[in-house]
Amino acid sequence: MLSNSMPTTSRTKILRRIGLAWTIVCFVSIGATDRARGQSNSTEATATAGGVNVSLLRVGLGGLGRVGCWLPIRLEAGGLPAGSEIKVLVVASDARGDQCADTVATTTADSSGNIAVASVFMTGRLDGNVIVRLLGSSDNILWEHSIRCHSSKQFAIPETPAETGPVPSDLTLMTFRPMSFATIGLPDALKSLANELAAGEATGESLAVMSLKSLDDLPPSRRGLDSVDYLLLIDGYELSETQRQAVEEWVTSGGHLIVSCGSKLPQLLQSTVGSWLQPVFQIEPTLMYSQDLSALQNFVSGSSQLQTFRKPVPIMKLRSNQAWSVVDSINGPLMQRVSYGAGMISVVAVDLDEKPVNQWLSLPQLYEMLIFSQHLDLAENRTSRSGRISSSGVSDLATQLAAVSDAVPAADRWSSWSVMLLILVFLLVIGPMDYLIVVRLLKKPHLTWLTFPIMILTTCALAVSWLGTREAALVVRQVHLLDVAQPGARQTIRLRSWESVSAADSGHISVSAKPLPISTTAGQQVTDAPMTVSWHGRAEDVYGGLYREGGVALGRQLSHRSDRLKG
């Protein structure tokens, strides 16, 4: 008799293939759902907006930011309930890949229902999504928008940059390697230098230009400039007092400010920047004129001729004896530089954006000298990226500091490699041992179904009981860095602390910090500054590192952070 039934072996294979296919489909759908969640959030927000109109949203500087650093966010919205309390919440990834909800600002809508917020946030991954939410008084979502983050290693500037709408949907994040240069507008020479460095990989250097549309886009806090290495003021100098203080604090903490001015000397001296820099560089209120700029030309090695066409060029008079004259001429210094706290200030006494300097063919090389303090010769500065320990920056000082501040358990505690080696030895031994017991000793091979699980359970129970007898104290390690700077007559003290905790069990802990009072020798109390507590990640592609790529987001935890949270 013929049977239409399928053989058992073939049926089993088909069932296994179907199960494997369903497993793959489930994992793919989970990953796709997580990646699309940020995009769908923006669509869902339209329905829940309820008349809220966000007229301006700026994240980062010129669409760029640095992972693991504070990023500025600027938001202007209308259509909110008048007089109600509005919270601005930013949800971004931390260094572990978990979500961190940061209440960056709490404000009150005016009588017209409008708000204007400028604050900072931080993200710990080069990819993923950043979600910006407006919450009402009862924490209900009034508006929501998702911004897609992506990394880039090339920072070439296109001929026609893409126009950014009032509410962007993309943010480019960079590592700690490229130099970041913030400027108002985009000088052609700086654009040429950035494209030249992007095309010539032999130098190993890269320049990320953060082009701001106006001075209003400059952050009003030092933390908002955390991603910036250099700041160029070449045209406008009228910063608000809050912005000027932010720039001064940024320079004191390690930033480099470059100011260029010639014919616009009256505007500079009447601005907040001029009132700050005038006593530092002893800038005189009158201009001098010269037809000879050969000193500036000789400063750039191998440069082309800087023609003035026998026309007088307005030059500022810099009379400071404390400043270093980087470029000196017979008429006086054309460029001076001072050390200001941990940073520097460079003043160029001619207009870099006016004739004849802006027509100089070697102006990109002048910017190169200002930024890198040398001319990057492609033939002499060839470097091999494979010569580094890794491309993630293991040799950086920040990584070394993170390794020192790690909370290391007791010396007699086993490492992960030792535990894995013991597991491997156990797997190699348990089979022959079970064979000797059931075959040689008991001579009943069928008992292996009983003895094998008993041996595994007994070993696990002994391991757990042995660990229970050992003391696993909580290990906390702290590293404090005290930076004292005295620019002018004022002294600035900046204290940075890194803390790491190691415990036997995984779980959530509550962390609170309280600054210690600092007194002067005269007994006067130092003015307290706001204290910031946040997570810290390594500039590497390891677990918990800033450069690690995100995977399928399963079991992500949510933490909350705010400058107003108290432990």
PDB file of N, CA and C in Angstrom, residues 187-264:
ATOM      1  N   PRO A 187      34.020  81.608   5.928  1.00  0.00           N
ATOM      2  CA  PRO A 187      35.039  82.203   5.061  1.00  0.00           C
ATOM      3  C   PRO A 187      35.498  81.212   3.992  1.00  0.00           C
ATOM      4  N   ASP A 188      35.729  81.718   2.792  1.00  0.00           N
ATOM      5  CA  ASP A 188      36.129  80.849   1.683  1.00  0.00           C
ATOM      6  C   ASP A 188      37.458  80.163   1.955  1.00  0.00           C
ATOM      7  N   ALA A 189      38.395  80.862   2.580  1.00  0.00           N
ATOM      8  CA  ALA A 189      39.700  80.266   2.857  1.00  0.00           C
ATOM      9  C   ALA A 189      39.583  79.119   3.852  1.00  0.00           C
ATOM     10  N   LEU A 190      38.716  79.256   4.841  1.00  0.00           N
ATOM     11  CA  LEU A 190      38.518  78.186   5.811  1.00  0.00           C
ATOM     12  C   LEU A 190      37.842  76.986   5.159  1.00  0.00           C
ATOM     13  N   LYS A 191      36.918  77.249   4.266  1.00  0.00           N
ATOM     14  CA  LYS A 191      36.271  76.179   3.514  1.00  0.00           C
ATOM     15  C   LYS A 191      37.276  75.440   2.648  1.00  0.00           C
ATOM     16  N   SER A 192      38.173  76.171   2.011  1.00  0.00           N
ATOM     17  CA  SER A 192      39.202  75.555   1.179  1.00  0.00           C
ATOM     18  C   SER A 192      40.138  74.690   2.008  1.00  0.00           C
ATOM     19  N   LEU A 193      40.509  75.153   3.203  1.00  0.00           N
ATOM     20  CA  LEU A 193      41.388  74.369   4.073  1.00  0.00           C
ATOM     21  C   LEU A 193      40.713  73.087   4.518  1.00  0.00           C
ATOM     22  N   ALA A 194      39.439  73.160   4.914  1.00  0.00           N
ATOM     23  CA  ALA A 194      38.727  71.962   5.359  1.00  0.00           C
ATOM     24  C   ALA A 194      38.630  70.934   4.240  1.00  0.00           C
ATOM     25  N   ASN A 195      38.353  71.364   3.020  1.00  0.00           N
ATOM     26  CA  ASN A 195      38.260  70.431   1.897  1.00  0.00           C
ATOM     27  C   ASN A 195      39.623  69.853   1.544  1.00  0.00           C
ATOM     28  N   GLU A 196      40.673  70.652   1.679  1.00  0.00           N
ATOM     29  CA  GLU A 196      42.016  70.158   1.386  1.00  0.00           C
ATOM     30  C   GLU A 196      42.438  69.089   2.387  1.00  0.00           C
ATOM     31  N   LEU A 197      42.138  69.302   3.672  1.00  0.00           N
ATOM     32  CA  LEU A 197      42.481  68.300   4.682  1.00  0.00           C
ATOM     33  C   LEU A 197      41.634  67.048   4.529  1.00  0.00           C
ATOM     34  N   ALA A 198      40.372  67.207   4.121  1.00  0.00           N
ATOM     35  CA  ALA A 198      39.513  66.040   3.919  1.00  0.00           C
ATOM     36  C   ALA A 198      39.985  65.202   2.744  1.00  0.00           C
ATOM     37  N   ALA A 199      40.549  65.842   1.725  1.00  0.00           N
ATOM     38  CA  ALA A 199      41.021  65.103   0.552  1.00  0.00           C
ATOM     39  C   ALA A 199      42.400  64.509   0.774  1.00  0.00           C
ATOM     40  N   GLY A 200      43.251  65.150   1.581  1.00  0.00           N
ATOM     41  CA  GLY A 200      44.602  64.651   1.807  1.00  0.00           C
ATOM     42  C   GLY A 200      44.698  63.875   3.093  1.00  0.00           C
ATOM     43  N   GLU A 201      44.451  62.562   3.045  1.00  0.00           N
ATOM     44  CA  GLU A 201      44.464  61.730   4.247  1.00  0.00           C
ATOM     45  C   GLU A 201      45.874  61.482   4.760  1.00  0.00           C
ATOM     46  N   ALA A 202      46.897  61.838   3.978  1.00  0.00           N
ATOM     47  CA  ALA A 202      48.266  61.555   4.401  1.00  0.00           C
ATOM     48  C   ALA A 202      48.659  62.345   5.638  1.00  0.00           C
ATOM     49  N   THR A 203      48.042  63.499   5.862  1.00  0.00           N
ATOM     50  CA  THR A 203      48.399  64.298   7.031  1.00  0.00           C
ATOM     51  C   THR A 203      47.867  63.706   8.320  1.00  0.00           C
ATOM     52  N   GLY A 204      46.805  62.932   8.258  1.00  0.00           N
ATOM     53  CA  GLY A 204      46.195  62.389   9.465  1.00  0.00           C
ATOM     54  C   GLY A 204      45.410  63.401  10.262  1.00  0.00           C
ATOM     55  N   GLU A 205      45.254  64.620   9.760  1.00  0.00           N
ATOM     56  CA  GLU A 205      44.509  65.665  10.452  1.00  0.00           C
ATOM     57  C   GLU A 205      43.198  65.935   9.720  1.00  0.00           C
ATOM     58  N   SER A 206      42.215  66.361  10.473  1.00  0.00           N
ATOM     59  CA  SER A 206      40.924  66.724   9.884  1.00  0.00           C
ATOM     60  C   SER A 206      40.378  67.928  10.635  1.00  0.00           C
ATOM     61  N   LEU A 207      39.570  68.700   9.929  1.00  0.00           N
ATOM     62  CA  LEU A 207      39.017  69.936  10.473  1.00  0.00           C
ATOM     63  C   LEU A 207      37.520  69.939  10.251  1.00  0.00           C
ATOM     64  N   ALA A 208      36.773  70.068  11.331  1.00  0.00           N
ATOM     65  CA  ALA A 208      35.315  70.147  11.270  1.00  0.00           C
ATOM     66  C   ALA A 208      34.909  71.592  11.517  1.00  0.00           C
ATOM     67  N   VAL A 209      34.361  72.229  10.495  1.00  0.00           N
ATOM     68  CA  VAL A 209      33.963  73.632  10.576  1.00  0.00           C
ATOM     69  C   VAL A 209      32.504  73.708  10.997  1.00  0.00           C
ATOM     70  N   MET A 210      32.255  74.371  12.112  1.00  0.00           N
ATOM     71  CA  MET A 210      30.902  74.594  12.604  1.00  0.00           C
ATOM     72  C   MET A 210      30.469  75.994  12.207  1.00  0.00           C
ATOM     73  N   SER A 211      29.724  76.098  11.139  1.00  0.00           N
ATOM     74  CA  SER A 211      29.324  77.393  10.601  1.00  0.00           C
ATOM     75  C   SER A 211      27.992  77.816  11.210  1.00  0.00           C
ATOM     76  N   LEU A 212      28.008  78.926  11.941  1.00  0.00           N
ATOM     77  CA  LEU A 212      26.802  79.472  12.552  1.00  0.00           C
ATOM     78  C   LEU A 212      26.250  80.592  11.678  1.00  0.00           C
ATOM     79  N   LYS A 213      24.934  80.703  11.641  1.00  0.00           N
ATOM     80  CA  LYS A 213      24.312  81.716  10.797  1.00  0.00           C
ATOM     81  C   LYS A 213      24.459  83.122  11.368  1.00  0.00           C
ATOM     82  N   SER A 214      24.395  83.255  12.667  1.00  0.00           N
ATOM     83  CA  SER A 214      24.486  84.576  13.291  1.00  0.00           C
ATOM     84  C   SER A 214      25.034  84.422  14.700  1.00  0.00           C
ATOM     85  N   LEU A 215      25.308  85.553  15.331  1.00  0.00           N
ATOM     86  CA  LEU A 215      25.800  85.529  16.707  1.00  0.00           C
ATOM     87  C   LEU A 215      24.758  84.999  17.677  1.00  0.00           C
ATOM     88  N   ASP A 216      23.482  85.038  17.293  1.00  0.00           N
ATOM     89  CA  ASP A 216      22.432  84.522  18.172  1.00  0.00           C
ATOM     90  C   ASP A 216      22.557  83.016  18.370  1.00  0.00           C
ATOM     91  N   ASP A 217      23.196  82.319  17.416  1.00  0.00           N
ATOM     92  CA  ASP A 217      23.358  80.874  17.530  1.00  0.00           C
ATOM     93  C   ASP A 217      24.490  80.488  18.465  1.00  0.00           C
ATOM     94  N   LEU A 218      25.251  81.453  18.953  1.00  0.00           N
ATOM     95  CA  LEU A 218      26.334  81.152  19.883  1.00  0.00           C
ATOM     96  C   LEU A 218      25.741  80.842  21.252  1.00  0.00           C
ATOM     97  N   PRO A 219      26.119  79.718  21.870  1.00  0.00           N
ATOM     98  CA  PRO A 219      25.492  79.320  23.142  1.00  0.00           C
ATOM     99  C   PRO A 219      25.757  80.334  24.250  1.00  0.00           C
ATOM    100  N   PRO A 220      24.817  80.478  25.174  1.00  0.00           N
ATOM    101  CA  PRO A 220      24.998  81.409  26.294  1.00  0.00           C
ATOM    102  C   PRO A 220      25.659  80.772  27.511  1.00  0.00           C
ATOM    103  N   SER A 221      26.217  79.574  27.377  1.00  0.00           N
ATOM    104  CA  SER A 221      26.856  78.906  28.513  1.00  0.00           C
ATOM    105  C   SER A 221      28.148  78.250  28.047  1.00  0.00           C
ATOM    106  N   ARG A 222      29.072  78.079  28.983  1.00  0.00           N
ATOM    107  CA  ARG A 222      30.345  77.445  28.655  1.00  0.00           C
ATOM    108  C   ARG A 222      30.154  76.012  28.196  1.00  0.00           C
ATOM    109  N   ARG A 223      29.224  75.306  28.817  1.00  0.00           N
ATOM    110  CA  ARG A 223      29.004  73.916  28.429  1.00  0.00           C
ATOM    111  C   ARG A 223      28.515  73.800  26.992  1.00  0.00           C
ATOM    112  N   GLY A 224      27.833  74.827  26.498  1.00  0.00           N
ATOM    113  CA  GLY A 224      27.393  74.794  25.113  1.00  0.00           C
ATOM    114  C   GLY A 224      28.533  74.842  24.125  1.00  0.00           C
ATOM    115  N   LEU A 225      29.707  75.307  24.554  1.00  0.00           N
ATOM    116  CA  LEU A 225      30.900  75.352  23.704  1.00  0.00           C
ATOM    117  C   LEU A 225      31.836  74.190  23.983  1.00  0.00           C
ATOM    118  N   ASP A 226      31.342  73.158  24.629  1.00  0.00           N
ATOM    119  CA  ASP A 226      32.182  72.034  25.022  1.00  0.00           C
ATOM    120  C   ASP A 226      32.749  71.294  23.820  1.00  0.00           C
ATOM    121  N   SER A 227      32.051  71.302  22.687  1.00  0.00           N
ATOM    122  CA  SER A 227      32.503  70.585  21.494  1.00  0.00           C
ATOM    123  C   SER A 227      33.443  71.407  20.630  1.00  0.00           C
ATOM    124  N   VAL A 228      33.724  72.645  21.000  1.00  0.00           N
ATOM    125  CA  VAL A 228      34.480  73.566  20.155  1.00  0.00           C
ATOM    126  C   VAL A 228      35.925  73.646  20.642  1.00  0.00           C
ATOM    127  N   ASP A 229      36.872  73.541  19.699  1.00  0.00           N
ATOM    128  CA  ASP A 229      38.286  73.755  20.008  1.00  0.00           C
ATOM    129  C   ASP A 229      38.715  75.186  19.709  1.00  0.00           C
ATOM    130  N   TYR A 230      38.220  75.742  18.593  1.00  0.00           N
ATOM    131  CA  TYR A 230      38.573  77.095  18.175  1.00  0.00           C
ATOM    132  C   TYR A 230      37.300  77.870  17.864  1.00  0.00           C
ATOM    133  N   LEU A 231      37.320  79.156  18.198  1.00  0.00           N
ATOM    134  CA  LEU A 231      36.210  80.057  17.887  1.00  0.00           C
ATOM    135  C   LEU A 231      36.780  81.284  17.199  1.00  0.00           C
ATOM    136  N   LEU A 232      36.243  81.601  16.014  1.00  0.00           N
ATOM    137  CA  LEU A 232      36.720  82.725  15.219  1.00  0.00           C
ATOM    138  C   LEU A 232      35.661  83.816  15.180  1.00  0.00           C
ATOM    139  N   LEU A 233      36.045  85.024  15.586  1.00  0.00           N
ATOM    140  CA  LEU A 233      35.202  86.211  15.458  1.00  0.00           C
ATOM    141  C   LEU A 233      35.885  87.133  14.461  1.00  0.00           C
ATOM    142  N   ILE A 234      35.277  87.261  13.301  1.00  0.00           N
ATOM    143  CA  ILE A 234      35.929  87.975  12.207  1.00  0.00           C
ATOM    144  C   ILE A 234      35.101  89.142  11.697  1.00  0.00           C
ATOM    145  N   ASP A 235      33.827  89.163  12.032  1.00  0.00           N
ATOM    146  CA  ASP A 235      32.956  90.217  11.506  1.00  0.00           C
ATOM    147  C   ASP A 235      32.146  90.876  12.620  1.00  0.00           C
ATOM    148  N   GLY A 236      31.319  90.101  13.309  1.00  0.00           N
ATOM    149  CA  GLY A 236      30.509  90.636  14.395  1.00  0.00           C
ATOM    150  C   GLY A 236      31.163  90.385  15.737  1.00  0.00           C
ATOM    151  N   TYR A 237      31.070  91.368  16.623  1.00  0.00           N
ATOM    152  CA  TYR A 237      31.686  91.256  17.944  1.00  0.00           C
ATOM    153  C   TYR A 237      30.696  91.533  19.071  1.00  0.00           C
ATOM    154  N   GLU A 238      29.489  91.942  18.741  1.00  0.00           N
ATOM    155  CA  GLU A 238      28.533  92.362  19.757  1.00  0.00           C
ATOM    156  C   GLU A 238      27.816  91.149  20.333  1.00  0.00           C
ATOM    157  N   LEU A 239      28.484  90.457  21.239  1.00  0.00           N
ATOM    158  CA  LEU A 239      27.868  89.356  21.969  1.00  0.00           C
ATOM    159  C   LEU A 239      27.089  89.920  23.147  1.00  0.00           C
ATOM    160  N   SER A 240      26.090  89.182  23.561  1.00  0.00           N
ATOM    161  CA  SER A 240      25.423  89.548  24.806  1.00  0.00           C
ATOM    162  C   SER A 240      26.377  89.309  25.974  1.00  0.00           C
ATOM    163  N   GLU A 241      26.095  89.927  27.089  1.00  0.00           N
ATOM    164  CA  GLU A 241      26.976  89.765  28.239  1.00  0.00           C
ATOM    165  C   GLU A 241      27.026  88.311  28.688  1.00  0.00           C
ATOM    166  N   THR A 242      25.909  87.609  28.564  1.00  0.00           N
ATOM    167  CA  THR A 242      25.895  86.186  28.921  1.00  0.00           C
ATOM    168  C   THR A 242      26.771  85.385  27.972  1.00  0.00           C
ATOM    169  N   GLN A 243      26.687  85.678  26.680  1.00  0.00           N
ATOM    170  CA  GLN A 243      27.529  84.984  25.706  1.00  0.00           C
ATOM    171  C   GLN A 243      29.004  85.309  25.920  1.00  0.00           C
ATOM    172  N   ARG A 244      29.310  86.558  26.222  1.00  0.00           N
ATOM    173  CA  ARG A 244      30.710  86.923  26.446  1.00  0.00           C
ATOM    174  C   ARG A 244      31.282  86.200  27.660  1.00  0.00           C
ATOM    175  N   GLN A 245      30.505  86.119  28.740  1.00  0.00           N
ATOM    176  CA  GLN A 245      30.968  85.391  29.910  1.00  0.00           C
ATOM    177  C   GLN A 245      31.152  83.912  29.597  1.00  0.00           C
ATOM    178  N   ALA A 246      30.265  83.360  28.758  1.00  0.00           N
ATOM    179  CA  ALA A 246      30.403  81.959  28.368  1.00  0.00           C
ATOM    180  C   ALA A 246      31.684  81.744  27.574  1.00  0.00           C
ATOM    181  N   VAL A 247      31.988  82.655  26.647  1.00  0.00           N
ATOM    182  CA  VAL A 247      33.218  82.538  25.861  1.00  0.00           C
ATOM    183  C   VAL A 247      34.444  82.688  26.754  1.00  0.00           C
ATOM    184  N   GLU A 248      34.392  83.615  27.703  1.00  0.00           N
ATOM    185  CA  GLU A 248      35.530  83.797  28.606  1.00  0.00           C
ATOM    186  C   GLU A 248      35.750  82.553  29.470  1.00  0.00           C
ATOM    187  N   GLU A 249      34.692  81.969  29.988  1.00  0.00           N
ATOM    188  CA  GLU A 249      34.832  80.746  30.775  1.00  0.00           C
ATOM    189  C   GLU A 249      35.329  79.599  29.906  1.00  0.00           C
ATOM    190  N   TRP A 250      34.874  79.558  28.655  1.00  0.00           N
ATOM    191  CA  TRP A 250      35.333  78.513  27.732  1.00  0.00           C
ATOM    192  C   TRP A 250      36.824  78.651  27.450  1.00  0.00           C
ATOM    193  N   VAL A 251      37.304  79.880  27.245  1.00  0.00           N
ATOM    194  CA  VAL A 251      38.733  80.094  27.025  1.00  0.00           C
ATOM    195  C   VAL A 251      39.517  79.725  28.276  1.00  0.00           C
ATOM    196  N   THR A 252      39.017  80.113  29.433  1.00  0.00           N
ATOM    197  CA  THR A 252      39.705  79.802  30.683  1.00  0.00           C
ATOM    198  C   THR A 252      39.844  78.302  30.894  1.00  0.00           C
ATOM    199  N   SER A 253      38.877  77.533  30.419  1.00  0.00           N
ATOM    200  CA  SER A 253      38.912  76.081  30.594  1.00  0.00           C
ATOM    201  C   SER A 253      39.635  75.359  29.466  1.00  0.00           C
ATOM    202  N   GLY A 254      40.213  76.083  28.491  1.00  0.00           N
ATOM    203  CA  GLY A 254      41.031  75.418  27.477  1.00  0.00           C
ATOM    204  C   GLY A 254      40.721  75.763  26.042  1.00  0.00           C
ATOM    205  N   GLY A 255      39.769  76.625  25.763  1.00  0.00           N
ATOM    206  CA  GLY A 255      39.446  76.985  24.390  1.00  0.00           C
ATOM    207  C   GLY A 255      40.420  77.998  23.806  1.00  0.00           C
ATOM    208  N   HIS A 256      40.365  78.139  22.479  1.00  0.00           N
ATOM    209  CA  HIS A 256      41.246  79.077  21.771  1.00  0.00           C
ATOM    210  C   HIS A 256      40.375  80.034  20.969  1.00  0.00           C
ATOM    211  N   LEU A 257      40.416  81.304  21.336  1.00  0.00           N
ATOM    212  CA  LEU A 257      39.639  82.347  20.672  1.00  0.00           C
ATOM    213  C   LEU A 257      40.541  83.107  19.712  1.00  0.00           C
ATOM    214  N   ILE A 258      40.064  83.292  18.470  1.00  0.00           N
ATOM    215  CA  ILE A 258      40.785  84.044  17.447  1.00  0.00           C
ATOM    216  C   ILE A 258      39.902  85.213  17.026  1.00  0.00           C
ATOM    217  N   VAL A 259      40.425  86.421  17.137  1.00  0.00           N
ATOM    218  CA  VAL A 259      39.693  87.635  16.780  1.00  0.00           C
ATOM    219  C   VAL A 259      40.491  88.368  15.716  1.00  0.00           C
ATOM    220  N   SER A 260      39.830  88.724  14.626  1.00  0.00           N
ATOM    221  CA  SER A 260      40.448  89.487  13.544  1.00  0.00           C
ATOM    222  C   SER A 260      39.701  90.802  13.391  1.00  0.00           C
ATOM    223  N   CYS A 261      40.465  91.906  13.375  1.00  0.00           N
ATOM    224  CA  CYS A 261      39.828  93.221  13.265  1.00  0.00           C
ATOM    225  C   CYS A 261      40.832  94.220  12.706  1.00  0.00           C
ATOM    226  N   GLY A 262      40.333  95.086  11.838  1.00  0.00           N
ATOM    227  CA  GLY A 262      41.139  96.167  11.286  1.00  0.00           C
ATOM    228  C   GLY A 262      40.308  97.421  11.172  1.00  0.00           C
ATOM    229  N   SER A 263      39.632  97.566  10.045  1.00  0.00           N
ATOM    230  CA  SER A 263      38.818  98.764   9.815  1.00  0.00           C
ATOM    231  C   SER A 263      37.612  98.832  10.741  1.00  0.00           C
ATOM    232  N   LYS A 264      37.200  97.705  11.306  1.00  0.00           N
ATOM    233  CA  LYS A 264      36.020  97.686  12.195  1.00  0.00           C
ATOM    234  C   LYS A 264      36.415  97.879  13.658  1.00  0.00           C
TER     235      LYS A 264
END
